[in-house]
Coordinates of C-alpha atoms in Angstrom, one line a residue:
X1 CA 109.6 -328.4 -90.7
X2 CA 109.8 -326.6 -94.0
X3 CA 106.0 -326.4 -94.2
X4 CA 105.9 -325.0 -90.7
X5 CA 108.5 -322.4 -91.5
X6 CA 106.5 -321.3 -94.5
X7 CA 103.4 -321.0 -92.4
X8 CA 105.1 -319.0 -89.7
X9 CA 106.7 -316.8 -92.3
X10 CA 103.4 -316.1 -94.0
X11 CA 101.8 -315.2 -90.7
X12 CA 104.8 -312.9 -89.9
X13 CA 104.7 -311.2 -93.3
X14 CA 100.9 -310.9 -93.4
X15 CA 100.6 -309.5 -89.9
X16 CA 103.4 -307.1 -90.6
X17 CA 101.8 -305.7 -93.7
X18 CA 98.4 -305.5 -92.0
X19 CA 99.9 -303.4 -89.2
X20 CA 101.8 -301.3 -91.7
X21 CA 98.4 -300.6 -93.4
X22 CA 96.8 -299.7 -90.0
X23 CA 99.5 -297.5 -88.7
X24 CA 100.8 -296.1 -91.9
X25 CA 97.4 -295.1 -93.2
X26 CA 96.6 -293.6 -89.8
X27 CA 99.7 -291.4 -90.0
X28 CA 98.9 -290.4 -93.6
X29 CA 95.3 -289.6 -92.7
X30 CA 96.3 -287.4 -89.8
X31 CA 98.7 -285.5 -92.0
X32 CA 96.4 -285.1 -95.0
X33 CA 93.3 -284.3 -92.9
X34 CA 94.5 -282.9 -89.7
X35 CA 91.3 -281.2 -88.7
X36 CA 88.8 -283.8 -89.7
X37 CA 88.7 -286.9 -87.4
X38 CA 85.8 -288.5 -89.4
X39 CA 87.8 -288.3 -92.7
X40 CA 90.9 -289.7 -90.9
X41 CA 88.9 -292.7 -89.7
X42 CA 87.4 -293.2 -93.2
X43 CA 90.9 -293.2 -94.8
X44 CA 92.2 -295.5 -92.1
X45 CA 89.4 -298.0 -92.4
X46 CA 89.4 -298.2 -96.2
X47 CA 93.1 -298.8 -96.3
X48 CA 93.0 -301.5 -93.7
X49 CA 90.0 -303.3 -95.2
X50 CA 91.6 -303.2 -98.7
X51 CA 94.9 -304.4 -97.4
X52 CA 93.2 -307.3 -95.6
X53 CA 91.5 -308.5 -98.8
X54 CA 94.8 -308.4 -100.8
X55 CA 96.8 -310.1 -98.1
X56 CA 94.4 -312.9 -97.5
X57 CA 94.0 -313.6 -101.2
X58 CA 97.8 -313.6 -101.6
X59 CA 98.7 -315.7 -98.6
X60 CA 95.6 -317.9 -98.2
X61 CA 97.3 -321.0 -99.8
X62 CA 100.1 -320.9 -97.1
X63 CA 98.6 -319.3 -94.0
X64 CA 96.4 -316.2 -93.6
X65 CA 95.0 -315.9 -90.1
X66 CA 97.1 -312.8 -89.0
X67 CA 95.4 -313.0 -85.6
X68 CA 96.0 -315.0 -82.5
X69 CA 92.3 -315.3 -81.6
X70 CA 91.6 -316.9 -85.0
X71 CA 94.5 -319.3 -84.5
X72 CA 93.2 -320.2 -81.0
X73 CA 89.8 -320.9 -82.4
X74 CA 91.4 -323.1 -85.1
X75 CA 93.1 -325.0 -82.3
X76 CA 89.8 -325.3 -80.3
X77 CA 88.1 -326.7 -83.4
X78 CA 90.9 -329.2 -83.9
X79 CA 92.1 -327.8 -87.2
X80 CA 95.7 -327.4 -86.0
X81 CA 97.7 -328.8 -83.1
X82 CA 99.1 -326.9 -80.1
X83 CA 102.6 -326.6 -81.4
X84 CA 101.4 -325.2 -84.7
X85 CA 99.2 -322.7 -83.0
X86 CA 102.0 -321.5 -80.7
X87 CA 104.4 -321.1 -83.6
X88 CA 101.9 -319.2 -85.7
X89 CA 101.0 -316.9 -82.8
X90 CA 104.6 -316.1 -82.2
X91 CA 104.9 -315.2 -85.9
X92 CA 101.9 -313.0 -85.7
X93 CA 103.1 -311.0 -82.7
X94 CA 106.6 -310.5 -84.0
X95 CA 105.2 -309.6 -87.4
X96 CA 102.9 -307.0 -85.9
X97 CA 105.8 -305.4 -84.0
X98 CA 107.9 -305.4 -87.2
X99 CA 105.1 -303.8 -89.1
X100 CA 104.8 -301.0 -86.6
X101 CA 108.5 -300.3 -86.6
X102 CA 108.5 -300.2 -90.4
X103 CA 105.5 -297.9 -90.6
X104 CA 107.1 -295.5 -88.0
X105 CA 110.3 -295.4 -90.0
X106 CA 108.5 -294.9 -93.4
X107 CA 107.0 -291.7 -92.0
X108 CA 110.2 -290.3 -90.4
X109 CA 109.2 -291.2 -86.9
X110 CA 111.2 -293.0 -84.2
X111 CA 111.3 -296.7 -84.7
X112 CA 109.6 -297.2 -81.4
X113 CA 107.6 -294.6 -79.6
X114 CA 105.2 -295.7 -76.8
X115 CA 101.7 -294.6 -77.5
X116 CA 100.0 -292.1 -75.2
X117 CA 96.5 -292.7 -76.7
X118 CA 94.5 -293.9 -73.7
X119 CA 91.7 -296.3 -74.8
X120 CA 89.9 -297.6 -71.7
X121 CA 86.4 -298.0 -70.2
X122 CA 83.6 -300.6 -70.2
X123 CA 82.1 -299.4 -73.4
X124 CA 85.4 -299.9 -75.3
X125 CA 85.9 -303.3 -73.8
X126 CA 82.4 -304.4 -74.7
X127 CA 83.1 -303.1 -78.3
X128 CA 86.2 -305.3 -78.4
X129 CA 84.2 -308.4 -77.3
X130 CA 81.5 -307.7 -80.0
X131 CA 84.1 -306.9 -82.7
X132 CA 85.9 -310.2 -82.0
X133 CA 82.8 -312.3 -82.0
X134 CA 81.7 -310.8 -85.3
X135 CA 85.0 -311.3 -86.9
X136 CA 85.1 -315.0 -85.9
X137 CA 81.6 -315.5 -87.1
X138 CA 82.4 -313.9 -90.5
X139 CA 85.6 -316.0 -90.9
X140 CA 84.4 -319.4 -89.8
X141 CA 80.8 -319.0 -90.9
X142 CA 82.1 -318.2 -94.4
X143 CA 84.5 -321.1 -94.5
X144 CA 82.4 -323.8 -92.8
X145 CA 79.4 -323.1 -95.0
X146 CA 81.5 -323.9 -98.1
X147 CA 82.5 -320.4 -99.3
X148 CA 86.2 -320.3 -98.4
X149 CA 87.0 -318.5 -101.6
X150 CA 85.0 -315.5 -100.4
X151 CA 86.6 -315.2 -96.9
X152 CA 89.0 -312.4 -97.9
X153 CA 86.2 -310.2 -99.1
X154 CA 84.0 -311.0 -96.1
X155 CA 86.8 -310.2 -93.7
X156 CA 87.9 -307.0 -95.5
X157 CA 84.3 -305.8 -95.6
X158 CA 83.6 -306.6 -92.0
X159 CA 86.7 -304.9 -90.6
X160 CA 86.0 -301.8 -92.7
X161 CA 82.5 -301.6 -91.3
X162 CA 83.5 -302.5 -87.7
X163 CA 85.9 -299.5 -87.6
X164 CA 82.7 -297.4 -87.7
X165 CA 80.1 -299.4 -85.7
X166 CA 82.3 -300.2 -82.7
X167 CA 83.4 -297.5 -80.2
X168 CA 86.9 -299.1 -80.0
X169 CA 87.3 -299.0 -83.8
X170 CA 87.6 -302.8 -83.8
X171 CA 91.1 -303.9 -83.0
X172 CA 89.8 -307.5 -82.5
X173 CA 93.4 -308.8 -82.7
X174 CA 95.9 -309.3 -79.8
X175 CA 98.9 -309.2 -82.1
X176 CA 97.8 -305.9 -83.6
X177 CA 96.9 -304.5 -80.2
X178 CA 100.4 -305.2 -78.9
X179 CA 101.9 -303.8 -82.1
X180 CA 100.0 -300.5 -81.8
X181 CA 101.4 -299.8 -78.3
X182 CA 104.8 -298.8 -79.9
X183 CA 103.5 -296.0 -82.1
X184 CA 102.4 -292.7 -80.7
X185 CA 100.3 -291.9 -83.7
X186 CA 96.6 -291.9 -84.8
X187 CA 96.4 -295.7 -84.5
X188 CA 98.3 -296.1 -81.3
X189 CA 97.0 -297.5 -78.0
X190 CA 98.8 -296.7 -74.7
X191 CA 100.4 -299.8 -73.1
X192 CA 98.3 -299.6 -69.9
X193 CA 95.2 -299.8 -72.1
X194 CA 96.3 -302.9 -74.0
X195 CA 95.8 -305.7 -71.5
X196 CA 92.1 -305.0 -71.0
X197 CA 91.7 -304.9 -74.8
X198 CA 93.4 -308.2 -75.1
X199 CA 91.3 -309.8 -72.3
X200 CA 88.1 -308.5 -74.1
X201 CA 89.3 -310.1 -77.4
X202 CA 90.0 -313.4 -75.7
X203 CA 86.5 -313.3 -74.2
X204 CA 85.1 -312.6 -77.6
X205 CA 87.1 -315.5 -79.0
X206 CA 85.5 -317.9 -76.4
X207 CA 82.1 -316.6 -77.2
X208 CA 82.8 -316.7 -80.9
X209 CA 83.9 -320.3 -80.7
X210 CA 80.7 -321.5 -79.1
X211 CA 78.6 -319.5 -81.5
X212 CA 80.4 -321.0 -84.5
X213 CA 80.0 -324.5 -83.0
X214 CA 76.3 -323.8 -82.5
X215 CA 75.6 -322.4 -85.9
X216 CA 77.9 -324.6 -87.9
X217 CA 78.2 -327.9 -86.0
X218 CA 79.4 -329.7 -89.1
X219 CA 81.2 -328.7 -92.3
X220 CA 79.0 -328.3 -95.3
X221 CA 80.8 -331.0 -97.3
X222 CA 84.0 -333.0 -97.1
X223 CA 85.5 -330.6 -99.6
X224 CA 85.1 -327.7 -97.1
X225 CA 87.3 -329.5 -94.6
X226 CA 90.0 -329.3 -97.2
X227 CA 89.2 -325.6 -97.7
X228 CA 89.5 -325.1 -93.9
X229 CA 93.0 -326.4 -93.9
X230 CA 94.1 -324.4 -96.9
X231 CA 92.7 -321.1 -95.6
X232 CA 94.0 -321.3 -92.0
X233 CA 97.0 -323.7 -92.0

């Protein structure tokens, strides 16, 4: 039970700091560069990617998924059991909400303010499917090919790039999507827009799972199996 509490706490803390990076840098960018949307996105993406690298490196020995779709694919691959997956996902969702509240308060905003930023339409939903598939391919491809020590840099680099090459700016994370509904800032997403984003992410998770199984049907070595558990458990 102690190990499970540590894992859940790591997911809570990591997701909270990830969302603080997303929301906080979005607010800072909009204040520093109010008339340049491109520069705002650049600042937001760089801060998010850098935070991801640091958080994964720091929390990797305990648990560093920070994303329900990653945890669900871990479960589908048999890396964790159902109870563990459920506990970690709860930690991720609660951590994301806590991160948004903290970011709002740091910038003198209401703790909770429902976003009015509508993000909807087939092009954005397709972008979320693609962003999620790519994220899972980067994570599990890196780990299952025996390079688990590089996953933090692979993920940070991918998310930084995906902010720019996807029309949705690559949420690719249900916990982060939920968290971003309670901030009416640059990074927010209106609550009515969130369910479709999450459905697209879950579809991307399913496609990503099959792609990972197809490309990496077995682990590179027995040592990688140990690395899998250390990275995502």
